[in-house]
Tab-separated table of C-alpha atoms in Angstrom:
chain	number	residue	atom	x	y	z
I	1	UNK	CA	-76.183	-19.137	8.787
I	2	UNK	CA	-77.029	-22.689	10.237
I	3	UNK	CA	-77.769	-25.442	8.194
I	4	UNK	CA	-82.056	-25.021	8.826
I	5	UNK	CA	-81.022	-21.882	7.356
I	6	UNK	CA	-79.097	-22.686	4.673
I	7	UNK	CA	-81.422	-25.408	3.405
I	8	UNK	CA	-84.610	-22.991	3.161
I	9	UNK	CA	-81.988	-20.718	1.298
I	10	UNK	CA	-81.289	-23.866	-0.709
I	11	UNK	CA	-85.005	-24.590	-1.451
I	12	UNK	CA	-86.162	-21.197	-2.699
I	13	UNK	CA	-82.486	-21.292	-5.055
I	14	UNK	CA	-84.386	-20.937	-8.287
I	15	UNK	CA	-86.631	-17.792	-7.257
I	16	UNK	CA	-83.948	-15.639	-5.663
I	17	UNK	CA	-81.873	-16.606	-8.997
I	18	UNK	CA	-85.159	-15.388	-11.189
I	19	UNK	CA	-85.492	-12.476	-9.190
I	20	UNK	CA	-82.175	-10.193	-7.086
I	21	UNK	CA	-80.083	-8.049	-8.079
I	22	UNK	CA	-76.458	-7.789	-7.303
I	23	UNK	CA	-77.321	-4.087	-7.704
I	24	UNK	CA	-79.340	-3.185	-4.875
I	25	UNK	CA	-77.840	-5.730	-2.620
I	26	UNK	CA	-74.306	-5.165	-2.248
I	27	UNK	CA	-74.187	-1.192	-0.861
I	28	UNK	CA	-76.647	-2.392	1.607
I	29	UNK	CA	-74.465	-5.166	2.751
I	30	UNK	CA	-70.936	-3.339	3.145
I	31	UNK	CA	-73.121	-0.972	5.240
I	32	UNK	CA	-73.724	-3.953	7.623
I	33	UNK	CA	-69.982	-4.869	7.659
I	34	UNK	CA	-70.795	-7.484	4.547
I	35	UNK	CA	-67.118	-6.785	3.150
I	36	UNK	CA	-66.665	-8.106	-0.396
I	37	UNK	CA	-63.361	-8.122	-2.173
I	38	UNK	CA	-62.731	-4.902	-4.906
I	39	UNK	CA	-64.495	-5.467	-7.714
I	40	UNK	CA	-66.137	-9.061	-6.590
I	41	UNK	CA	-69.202	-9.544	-9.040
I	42	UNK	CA	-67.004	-7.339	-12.189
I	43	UNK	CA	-66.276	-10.496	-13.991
I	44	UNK	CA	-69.801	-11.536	-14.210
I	45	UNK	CA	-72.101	-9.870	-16.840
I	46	UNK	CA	-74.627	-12.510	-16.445
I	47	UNK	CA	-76.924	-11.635	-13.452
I	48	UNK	CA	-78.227	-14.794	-12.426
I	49	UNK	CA	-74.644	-16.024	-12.288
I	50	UNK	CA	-73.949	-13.015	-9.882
I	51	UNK	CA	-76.810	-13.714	-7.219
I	52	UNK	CA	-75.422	-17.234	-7.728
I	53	UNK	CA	-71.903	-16.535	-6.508
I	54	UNK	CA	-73.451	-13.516	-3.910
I	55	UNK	CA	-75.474	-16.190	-2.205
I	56	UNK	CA	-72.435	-18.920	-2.022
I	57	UNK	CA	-70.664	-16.265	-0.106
I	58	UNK	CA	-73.459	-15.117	1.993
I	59	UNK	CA	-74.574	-18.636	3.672
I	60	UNK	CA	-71.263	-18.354	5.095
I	61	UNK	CA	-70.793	-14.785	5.629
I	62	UNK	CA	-74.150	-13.072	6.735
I	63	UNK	CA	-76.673	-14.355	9.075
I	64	UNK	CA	-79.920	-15.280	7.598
I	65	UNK	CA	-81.821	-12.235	9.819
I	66	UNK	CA	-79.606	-9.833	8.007
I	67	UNK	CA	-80.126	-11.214	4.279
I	68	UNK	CA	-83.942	-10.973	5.151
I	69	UNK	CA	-83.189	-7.610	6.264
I	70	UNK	CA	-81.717	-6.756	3.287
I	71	UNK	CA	-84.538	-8.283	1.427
I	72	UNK	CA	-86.673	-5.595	3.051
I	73	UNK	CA	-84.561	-2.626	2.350
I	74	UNK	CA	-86.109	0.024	0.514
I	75	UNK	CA	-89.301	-2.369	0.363
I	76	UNK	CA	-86.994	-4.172	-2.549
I	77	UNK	CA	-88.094	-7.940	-2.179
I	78	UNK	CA	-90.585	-7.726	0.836
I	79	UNK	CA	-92.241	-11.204	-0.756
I	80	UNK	CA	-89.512	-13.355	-0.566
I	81	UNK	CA	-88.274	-11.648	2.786
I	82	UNK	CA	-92.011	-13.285	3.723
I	83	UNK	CA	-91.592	-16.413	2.595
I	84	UNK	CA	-87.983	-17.098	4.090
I	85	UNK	CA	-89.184	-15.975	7.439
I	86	UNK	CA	-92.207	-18.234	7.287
I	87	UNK	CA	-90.666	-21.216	6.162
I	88	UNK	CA	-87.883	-20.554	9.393
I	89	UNK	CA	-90.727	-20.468	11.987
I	90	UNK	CA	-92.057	-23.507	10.987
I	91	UNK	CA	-89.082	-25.604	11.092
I	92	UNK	CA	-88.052	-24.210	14.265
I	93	UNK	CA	-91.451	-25.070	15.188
I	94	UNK	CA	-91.218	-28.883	13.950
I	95	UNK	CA	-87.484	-28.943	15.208
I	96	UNK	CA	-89.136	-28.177	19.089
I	97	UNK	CA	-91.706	-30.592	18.116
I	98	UNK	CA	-89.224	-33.425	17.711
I	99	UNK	CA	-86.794	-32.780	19.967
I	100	UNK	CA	-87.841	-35.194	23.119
I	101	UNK	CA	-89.043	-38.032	20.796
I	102	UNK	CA	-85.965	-38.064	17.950
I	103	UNK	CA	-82.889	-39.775	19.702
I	104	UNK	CA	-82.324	-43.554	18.540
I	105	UNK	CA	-81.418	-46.121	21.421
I	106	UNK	CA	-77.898	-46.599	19.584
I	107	UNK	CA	-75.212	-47.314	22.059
I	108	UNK	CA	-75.771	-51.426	22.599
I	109	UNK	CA	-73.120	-54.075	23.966
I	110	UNK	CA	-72.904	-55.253	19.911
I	111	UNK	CA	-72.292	-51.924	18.418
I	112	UNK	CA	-69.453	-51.627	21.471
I	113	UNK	CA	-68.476	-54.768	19.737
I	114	UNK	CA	-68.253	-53.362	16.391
I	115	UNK	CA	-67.155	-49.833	17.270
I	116	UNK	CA	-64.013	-51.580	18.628
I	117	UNK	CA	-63.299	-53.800	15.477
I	118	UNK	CA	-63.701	-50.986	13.474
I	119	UNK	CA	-61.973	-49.172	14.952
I	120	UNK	CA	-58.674	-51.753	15.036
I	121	UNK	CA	-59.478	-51.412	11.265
I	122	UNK	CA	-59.168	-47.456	11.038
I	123	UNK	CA	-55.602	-47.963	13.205
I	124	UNK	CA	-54.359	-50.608	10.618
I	125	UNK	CA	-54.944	-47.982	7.722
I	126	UNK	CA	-52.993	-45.733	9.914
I	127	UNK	CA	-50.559	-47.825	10.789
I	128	UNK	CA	-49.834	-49.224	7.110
I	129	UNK	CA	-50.762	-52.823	8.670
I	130	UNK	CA	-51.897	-54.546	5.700
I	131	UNK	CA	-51.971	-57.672	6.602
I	132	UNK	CA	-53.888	-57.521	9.480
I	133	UNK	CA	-56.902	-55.045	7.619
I	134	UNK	CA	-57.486	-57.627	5.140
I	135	UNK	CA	-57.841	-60.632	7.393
I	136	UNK	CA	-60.378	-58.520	9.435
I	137	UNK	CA	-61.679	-57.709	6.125
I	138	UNK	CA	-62.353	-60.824	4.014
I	139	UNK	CA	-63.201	-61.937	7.905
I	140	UNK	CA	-66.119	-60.578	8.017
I	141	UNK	CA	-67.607	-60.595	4.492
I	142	UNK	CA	-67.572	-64.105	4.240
I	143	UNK	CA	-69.106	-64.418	7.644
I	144	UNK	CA	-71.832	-61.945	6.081
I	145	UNK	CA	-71.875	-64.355	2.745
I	146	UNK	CA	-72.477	-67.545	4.634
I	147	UNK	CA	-75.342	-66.548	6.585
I	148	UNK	CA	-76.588	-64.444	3.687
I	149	UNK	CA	-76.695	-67.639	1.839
I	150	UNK	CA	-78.180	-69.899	4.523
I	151	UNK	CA	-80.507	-67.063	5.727
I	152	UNK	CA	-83.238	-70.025	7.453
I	153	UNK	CA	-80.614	-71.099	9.589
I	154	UNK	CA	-79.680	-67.883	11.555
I	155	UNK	CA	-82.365	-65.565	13.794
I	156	UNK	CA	-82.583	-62.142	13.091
I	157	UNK	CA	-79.800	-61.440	15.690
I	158	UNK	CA	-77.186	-63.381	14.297
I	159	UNK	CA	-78.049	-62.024	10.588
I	160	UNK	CA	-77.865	-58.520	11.843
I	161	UNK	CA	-75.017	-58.829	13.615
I	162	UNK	CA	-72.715	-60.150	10.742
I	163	UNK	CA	-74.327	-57.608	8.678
I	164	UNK	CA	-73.263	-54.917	10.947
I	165	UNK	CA	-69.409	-55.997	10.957
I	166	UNK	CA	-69.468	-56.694	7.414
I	167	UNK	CA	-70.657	-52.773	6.924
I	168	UNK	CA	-67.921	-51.761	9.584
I	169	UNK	CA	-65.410	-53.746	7.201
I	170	UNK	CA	-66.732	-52.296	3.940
I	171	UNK	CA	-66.634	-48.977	5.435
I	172	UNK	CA	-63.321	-49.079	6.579
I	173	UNK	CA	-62.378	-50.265	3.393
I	174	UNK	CA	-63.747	-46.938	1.926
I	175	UNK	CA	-61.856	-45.164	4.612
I	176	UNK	CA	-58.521	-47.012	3.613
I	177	UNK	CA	-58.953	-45.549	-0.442
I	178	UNK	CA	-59.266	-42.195	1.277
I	179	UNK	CA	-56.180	-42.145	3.534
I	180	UNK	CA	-53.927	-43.361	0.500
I	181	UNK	CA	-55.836	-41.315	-2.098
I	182	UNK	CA	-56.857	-44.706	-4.239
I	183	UNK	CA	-59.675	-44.291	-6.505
I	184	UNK	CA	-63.150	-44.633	-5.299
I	185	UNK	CA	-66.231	-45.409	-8.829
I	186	UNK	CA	-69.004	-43.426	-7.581
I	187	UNK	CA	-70.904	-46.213	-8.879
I	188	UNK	CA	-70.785	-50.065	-8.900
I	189	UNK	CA	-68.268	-50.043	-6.315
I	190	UNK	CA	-67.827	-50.234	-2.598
I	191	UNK	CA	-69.799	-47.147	-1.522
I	192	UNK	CA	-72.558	-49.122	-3.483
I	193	UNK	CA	-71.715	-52.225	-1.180
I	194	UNK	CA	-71.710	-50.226	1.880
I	195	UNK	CA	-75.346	-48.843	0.950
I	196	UNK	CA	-77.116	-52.224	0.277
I	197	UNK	CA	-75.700	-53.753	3.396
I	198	UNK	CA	-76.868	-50.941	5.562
I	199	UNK	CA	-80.623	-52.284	5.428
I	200	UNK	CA	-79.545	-55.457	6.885
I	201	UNK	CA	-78.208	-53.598	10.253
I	202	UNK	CA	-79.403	-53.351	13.632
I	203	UNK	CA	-79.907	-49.903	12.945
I	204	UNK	CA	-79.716	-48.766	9.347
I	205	UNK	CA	-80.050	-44.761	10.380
I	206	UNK	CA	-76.735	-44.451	11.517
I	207	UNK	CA	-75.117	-46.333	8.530
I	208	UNK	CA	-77.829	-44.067	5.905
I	209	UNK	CA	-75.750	-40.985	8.004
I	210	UNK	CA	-72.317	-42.590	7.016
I	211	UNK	CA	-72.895	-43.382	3.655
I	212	UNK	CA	-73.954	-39.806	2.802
I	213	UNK	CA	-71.497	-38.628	4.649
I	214	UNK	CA	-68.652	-40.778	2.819
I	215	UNK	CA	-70.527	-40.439	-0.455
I	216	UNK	CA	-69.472	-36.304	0.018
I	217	UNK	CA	-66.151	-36.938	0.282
I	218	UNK	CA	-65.638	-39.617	-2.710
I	219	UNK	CA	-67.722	-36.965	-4.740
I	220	UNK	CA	-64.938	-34.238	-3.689
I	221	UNK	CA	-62.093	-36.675	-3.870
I	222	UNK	CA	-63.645	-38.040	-7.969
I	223	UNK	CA	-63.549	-34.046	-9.184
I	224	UNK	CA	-66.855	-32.930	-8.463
I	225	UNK	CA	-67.162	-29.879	-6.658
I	226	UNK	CA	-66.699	-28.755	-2.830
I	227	UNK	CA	-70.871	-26.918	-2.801
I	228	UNK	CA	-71.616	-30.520	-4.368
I	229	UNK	CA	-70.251	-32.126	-1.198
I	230	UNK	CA	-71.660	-30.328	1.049
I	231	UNK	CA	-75.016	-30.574	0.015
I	232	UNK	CA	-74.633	-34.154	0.654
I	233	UNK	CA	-73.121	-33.274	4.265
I	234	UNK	CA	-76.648	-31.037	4.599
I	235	UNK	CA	-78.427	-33.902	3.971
I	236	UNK	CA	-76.532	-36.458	6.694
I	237	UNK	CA	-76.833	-33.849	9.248
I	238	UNK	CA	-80.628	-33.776	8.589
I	239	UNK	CA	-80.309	-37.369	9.178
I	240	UNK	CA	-78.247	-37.415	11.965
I	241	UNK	CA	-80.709	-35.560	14.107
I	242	UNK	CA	-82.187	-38.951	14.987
I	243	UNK	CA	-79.183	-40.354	16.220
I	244	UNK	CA	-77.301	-39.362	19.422
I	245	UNK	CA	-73.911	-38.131	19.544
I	246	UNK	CA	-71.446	-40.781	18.062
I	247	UNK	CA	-68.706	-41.836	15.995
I	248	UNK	CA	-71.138	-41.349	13.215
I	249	UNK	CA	-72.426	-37.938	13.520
I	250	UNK	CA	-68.721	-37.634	14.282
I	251	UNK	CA	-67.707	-38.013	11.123
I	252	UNK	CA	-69.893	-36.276	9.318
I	253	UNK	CA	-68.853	-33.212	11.162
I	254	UNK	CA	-65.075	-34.223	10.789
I	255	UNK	CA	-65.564	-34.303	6.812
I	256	UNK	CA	-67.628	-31.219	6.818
I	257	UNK	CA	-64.618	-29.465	8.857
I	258	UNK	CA	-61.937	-30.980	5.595
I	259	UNK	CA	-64.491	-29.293	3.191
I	260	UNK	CA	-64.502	-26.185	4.888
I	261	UNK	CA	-60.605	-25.895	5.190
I	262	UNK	CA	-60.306	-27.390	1.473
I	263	UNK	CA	-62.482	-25.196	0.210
I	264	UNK	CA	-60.551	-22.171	1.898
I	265	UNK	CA	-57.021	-23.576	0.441
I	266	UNK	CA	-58.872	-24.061	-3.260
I	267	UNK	CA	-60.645	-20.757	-3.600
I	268	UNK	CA	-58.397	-18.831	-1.378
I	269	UNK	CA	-61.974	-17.667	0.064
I	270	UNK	CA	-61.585	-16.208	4.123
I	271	UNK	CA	-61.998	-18.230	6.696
I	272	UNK	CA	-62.933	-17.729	10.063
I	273	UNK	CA	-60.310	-19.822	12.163
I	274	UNK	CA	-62.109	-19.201	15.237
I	275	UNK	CA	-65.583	-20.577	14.103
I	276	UNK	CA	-64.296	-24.011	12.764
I	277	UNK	CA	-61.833	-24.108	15.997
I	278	UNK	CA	-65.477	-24.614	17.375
I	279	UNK	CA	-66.580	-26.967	14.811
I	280	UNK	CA	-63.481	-29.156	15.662
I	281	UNK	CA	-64.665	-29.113	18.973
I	282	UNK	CA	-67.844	-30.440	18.258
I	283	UNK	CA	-66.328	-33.290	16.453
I	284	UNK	CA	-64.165	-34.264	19.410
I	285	UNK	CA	-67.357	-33.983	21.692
I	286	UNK	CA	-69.543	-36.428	19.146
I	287	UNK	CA	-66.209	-38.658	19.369
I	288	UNK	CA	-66.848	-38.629	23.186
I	289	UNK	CA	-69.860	-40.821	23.847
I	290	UNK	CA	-67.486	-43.860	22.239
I	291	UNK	CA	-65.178	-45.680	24.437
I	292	UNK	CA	-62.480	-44.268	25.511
I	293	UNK	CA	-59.843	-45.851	23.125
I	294	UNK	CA	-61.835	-44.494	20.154
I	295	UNK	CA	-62.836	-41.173	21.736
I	296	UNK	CA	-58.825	-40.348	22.268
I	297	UNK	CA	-57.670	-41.892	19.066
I	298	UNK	CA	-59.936	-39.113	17.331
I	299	UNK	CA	-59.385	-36.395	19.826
I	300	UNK	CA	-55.697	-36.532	18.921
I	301	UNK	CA	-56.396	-36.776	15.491
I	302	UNK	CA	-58.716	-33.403	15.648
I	303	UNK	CA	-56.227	-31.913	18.063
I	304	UNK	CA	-53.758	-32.220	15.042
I	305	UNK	CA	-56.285	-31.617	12.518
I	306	UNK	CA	-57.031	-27.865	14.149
I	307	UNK	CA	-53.097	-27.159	15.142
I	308	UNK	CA	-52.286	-27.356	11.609
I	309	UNK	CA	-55.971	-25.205	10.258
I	310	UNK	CA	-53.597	-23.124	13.012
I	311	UNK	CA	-51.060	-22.679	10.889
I	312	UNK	CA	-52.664	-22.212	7.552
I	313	UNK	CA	-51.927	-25.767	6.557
I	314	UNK	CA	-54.514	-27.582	4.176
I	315	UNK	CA	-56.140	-30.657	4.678
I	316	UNK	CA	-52.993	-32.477	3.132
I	317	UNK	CA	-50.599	-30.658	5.026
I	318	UNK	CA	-49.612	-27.777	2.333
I	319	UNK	CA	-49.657	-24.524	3.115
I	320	UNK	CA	-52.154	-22.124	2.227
I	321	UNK	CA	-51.210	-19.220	0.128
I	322	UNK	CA	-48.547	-16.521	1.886
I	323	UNK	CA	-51.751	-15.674	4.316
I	324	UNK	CA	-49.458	-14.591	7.946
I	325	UNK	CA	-50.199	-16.633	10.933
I	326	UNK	CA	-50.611	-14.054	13.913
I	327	UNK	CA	-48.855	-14.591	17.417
I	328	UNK	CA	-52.366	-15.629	18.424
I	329	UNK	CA	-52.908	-18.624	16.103
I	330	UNK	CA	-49.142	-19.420	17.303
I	331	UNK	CA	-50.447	-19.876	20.617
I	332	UNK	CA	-53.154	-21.878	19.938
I	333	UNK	CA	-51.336	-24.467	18.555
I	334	UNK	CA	-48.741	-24.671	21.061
I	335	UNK	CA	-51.340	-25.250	24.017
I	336	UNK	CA	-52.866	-28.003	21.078
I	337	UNK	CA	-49.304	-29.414	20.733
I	338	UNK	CA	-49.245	-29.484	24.450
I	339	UNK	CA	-52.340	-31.193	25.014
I	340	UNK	CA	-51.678	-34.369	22.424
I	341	UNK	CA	-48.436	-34.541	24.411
I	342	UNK	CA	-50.289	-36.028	27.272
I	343	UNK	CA	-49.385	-39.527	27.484
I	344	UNK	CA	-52.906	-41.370	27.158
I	345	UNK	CA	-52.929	-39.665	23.624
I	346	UNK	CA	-49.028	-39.682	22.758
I	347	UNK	CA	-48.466	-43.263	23.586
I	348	UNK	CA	-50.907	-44.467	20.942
I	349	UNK	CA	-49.656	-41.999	18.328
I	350	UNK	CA	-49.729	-43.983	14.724
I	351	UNK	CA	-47.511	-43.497	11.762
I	352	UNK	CA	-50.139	-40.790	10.119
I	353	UNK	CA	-50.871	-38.889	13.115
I	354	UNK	CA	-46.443	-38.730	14.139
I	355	UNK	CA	-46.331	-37.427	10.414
I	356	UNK	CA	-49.412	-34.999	11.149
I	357	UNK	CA	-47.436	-34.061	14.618
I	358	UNK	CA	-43.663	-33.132	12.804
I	359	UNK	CA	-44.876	-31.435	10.068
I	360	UNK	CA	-46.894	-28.775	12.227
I	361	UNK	CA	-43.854	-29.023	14.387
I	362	UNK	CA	-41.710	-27.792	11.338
I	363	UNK	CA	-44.554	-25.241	10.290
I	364	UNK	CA	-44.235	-23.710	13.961
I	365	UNK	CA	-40.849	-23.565	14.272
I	366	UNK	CA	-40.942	-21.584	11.040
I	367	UNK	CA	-43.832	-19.242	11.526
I	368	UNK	CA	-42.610	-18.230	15.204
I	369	UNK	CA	-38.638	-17.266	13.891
I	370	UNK	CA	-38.456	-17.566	9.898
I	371	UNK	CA	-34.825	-17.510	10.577
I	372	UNK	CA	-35.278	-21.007	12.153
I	373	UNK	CA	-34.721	-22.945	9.060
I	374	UNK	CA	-32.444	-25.561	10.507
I	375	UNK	CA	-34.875	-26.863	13.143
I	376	UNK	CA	-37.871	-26.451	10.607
I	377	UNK	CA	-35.998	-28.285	8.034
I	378	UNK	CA	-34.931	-31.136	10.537
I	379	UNK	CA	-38.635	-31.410	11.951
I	380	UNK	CA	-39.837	-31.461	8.089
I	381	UNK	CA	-37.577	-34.490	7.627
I	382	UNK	CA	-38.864	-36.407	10.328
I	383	UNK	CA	-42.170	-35.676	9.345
I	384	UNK	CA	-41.498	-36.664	5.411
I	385	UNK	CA	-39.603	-39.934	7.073
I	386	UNK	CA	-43.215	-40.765	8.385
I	387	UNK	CA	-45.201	-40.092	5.414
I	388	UNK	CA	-42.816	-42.610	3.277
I	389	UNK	CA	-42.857	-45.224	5.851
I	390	UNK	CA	-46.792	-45.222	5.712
I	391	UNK	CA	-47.202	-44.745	2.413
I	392	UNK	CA	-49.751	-41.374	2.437
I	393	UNK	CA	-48.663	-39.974	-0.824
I	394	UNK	CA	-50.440	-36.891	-0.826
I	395	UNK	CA	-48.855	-35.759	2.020
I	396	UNK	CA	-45.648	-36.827	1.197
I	397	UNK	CA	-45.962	-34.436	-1.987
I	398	UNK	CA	-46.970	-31.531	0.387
I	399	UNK	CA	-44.239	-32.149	2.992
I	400	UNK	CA	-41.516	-32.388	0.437
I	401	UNK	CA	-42.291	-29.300	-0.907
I	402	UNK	CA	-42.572	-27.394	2.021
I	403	UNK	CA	-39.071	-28.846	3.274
I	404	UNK	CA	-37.382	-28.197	-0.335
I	405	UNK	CA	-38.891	-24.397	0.377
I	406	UNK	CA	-37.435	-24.315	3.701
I	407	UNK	CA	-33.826	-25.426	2.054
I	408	UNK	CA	-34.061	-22.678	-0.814
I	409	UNK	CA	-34.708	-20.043	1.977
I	410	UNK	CA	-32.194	-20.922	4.345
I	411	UNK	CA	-29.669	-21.277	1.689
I	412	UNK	CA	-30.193	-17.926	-0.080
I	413	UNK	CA	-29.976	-16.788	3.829
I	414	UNK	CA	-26.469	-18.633	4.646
């Protein structure tokens, strides 16, 4: 289902919890090649609860014409089958409606301005450069404070314009936490910042997009759940059909593709490699319309990102479960590999993304000859060498433990 689709699903939540039944759904479903683990609802006795986990699988699983279908069936739920098909004509009709008239004017000589500070910002974090993020940092928040405070003395240009890089600072700030897993208060912290200064922008849509977007993602990364998150994602991409393609709409894609994968290493749930292969794409074409500094910086980091979903690799670099990677997922991440190996995208390879690079190297090596365990364990090495030198502690943990498995099986091999 798309996301239209999934929010009407979303919308009528409470009736189709009042009302199906697991019952009369499921044999209709496995008929339509709907395939549901043994025994999936058994563990259930409460039936609400089982339309509630049926319809979490479903959004991902089943197209919304064949859930309506199976509304239908044997004239079972022909009412709500009725009101989900209205409700889907009439926002296709209002998404046709807005289509010509919806695009903001975004891309401006100051947000080229900004784009590239932030973006200095995002290759500090990456780079473990300190030093040189907090200058940029307390840089622009005071320039934000003094013309905050002496408001009569600046135009509306020169307010907005410090308010914009004091957002790109606070943001990247929120992006830093992230990278080196540091604790982000849901409240009365910086996402709070970020929000309040995103009404004194040059265009607070784009910022409103980010902060949902980054609001998702501290949600996840504070304990609350994955479906949590990515109702908040729902809600930027609703946003973000105002905006053009940018770094913004960008990002909201690139955390929705980290939810998707997490959610697959958490739950164990399938995953259809081929389908957010294409959502990585789309992030790397959003990344596009930038300049070309930041549109390769995050094409090599999605490059990675997908060589490594590849591989069954999680969004911190463990691997997921004992699931076998077929010769086919082998070769798509060796013509990845050999893509980021291009030297307008190797030559500005940071500390995170050589630790990214290694540690799928070692994973390959592995997967194609798992009698390879000297070359795997070498690659892991380099890879762990990385993540220490930059500090990313959560995928230090992951890349130890994959290269202390490697050891244990080539030693009960020698």
């Amino acid at each position: 289902m798309n996301d239209i689709e999934r929010r009407i699903l979303r919308k009528h939540h409470t009736d189709l919890l009042k009302t199906l039944d697991t019952t009369f759904m499921i044999p209709f479903l496995f008929e339509r090649e709907i395939v549901f683990e043994e025994n999936y609802l058994d563990d259930i006795p409460c039936r609400p609860e089982r339309v509630k986990k049926l319809l979490l699988f479903l959004k991902d699983n089943c197209s919304f014409e064949l859930f309506v279908e199976c509304l239908r069936h044997d004239d079972s739920y022909p009412f709500l089958a009725d009101d989900l098909e209205k409700e889907l004509s009439q926002a296709d009709k209002l998404n046709d409606g807005i289509q010509q008239q919806r695009k903001i004017d975004l891309f401006t000589e100051r947000r080229k301005q900004v784009g590239e500070f932030r973006h200095k910002m995002k290759r500090c974090s990456h780079e473990k450069d300190f030093a040189t993020f907090q200058k940029h940092y307390e840089k622009a928040i005071n320039d934000w404070n003094h013309i905050n405070r002496n408001r009569t003395r600046y135009n509306d240009q020169q307010r907005q314009r410090a308010a914009d890089f004091c957002h790109a600072a606070y943001d990247a700030e929120i992006e830093r936490r992230r990278v080196f897993y540091e604790k982000i208060n849901l409240e009365g912290d910086i996402l709070d910042k970020v929000q309040l200064m995103s009404a004194h922008t040059s265009c607070p849509t784009a910022p409103d997009v980010l902060y949902l977007a980054r609001y998702s993602s501290a949600l996840v990364m504070a304990g609350g759940t994955l479906e949590d998150g990515l109702t908040y994602i729902e809600d930027a991409e609703h946003k973000m059909e105002l905006l053009p393609a940018c770094r913004e709409t960008g990002l909201v894609l690139y955390i929705k593709f980290n939810f998707l994968l997490l959610r697959h290493e958490r739950d164990r749930t399938s995953i259809d490699k081929n389908e957010l292969s294409k959502l990585g794409n789309s992030v790397i074409t959003h990344f596009s319309t930038e300049s070309d500094t930041v549109s390769n910086d995050f094409k090599r980091i999605f490059l990675l990102k997908k060589a490594h979903m590849w591989l069954d690799m999680g969004v911190f670099l463990n691997v997921i479960g004992e699931g076998q990677v077929t010769e086919s997922d082998i070769q798509e991440t060796e013509k990845l590999l050999k893509e980021i190996y291009r030297p307008f995208l190797w030559e500005r390879m940071e500390l995170r993304a050589k630790m990214v690079y290694y540690a799928v190297r070692s994973r390959l090596e592995y997967v194609k000859d798992n009698t390879n365990y000297s070359e795997a364990i070498k690659l892991a090495i380099k890879a762990l060498r990385y993540a220490k030198e930059g500090g990313f502690p959560k995928e230090q943990k992951a890349i130890e433990y994959n290269s202390d498995l490697l050891r244990k099986h080539h030693s009960s091999t020698a």
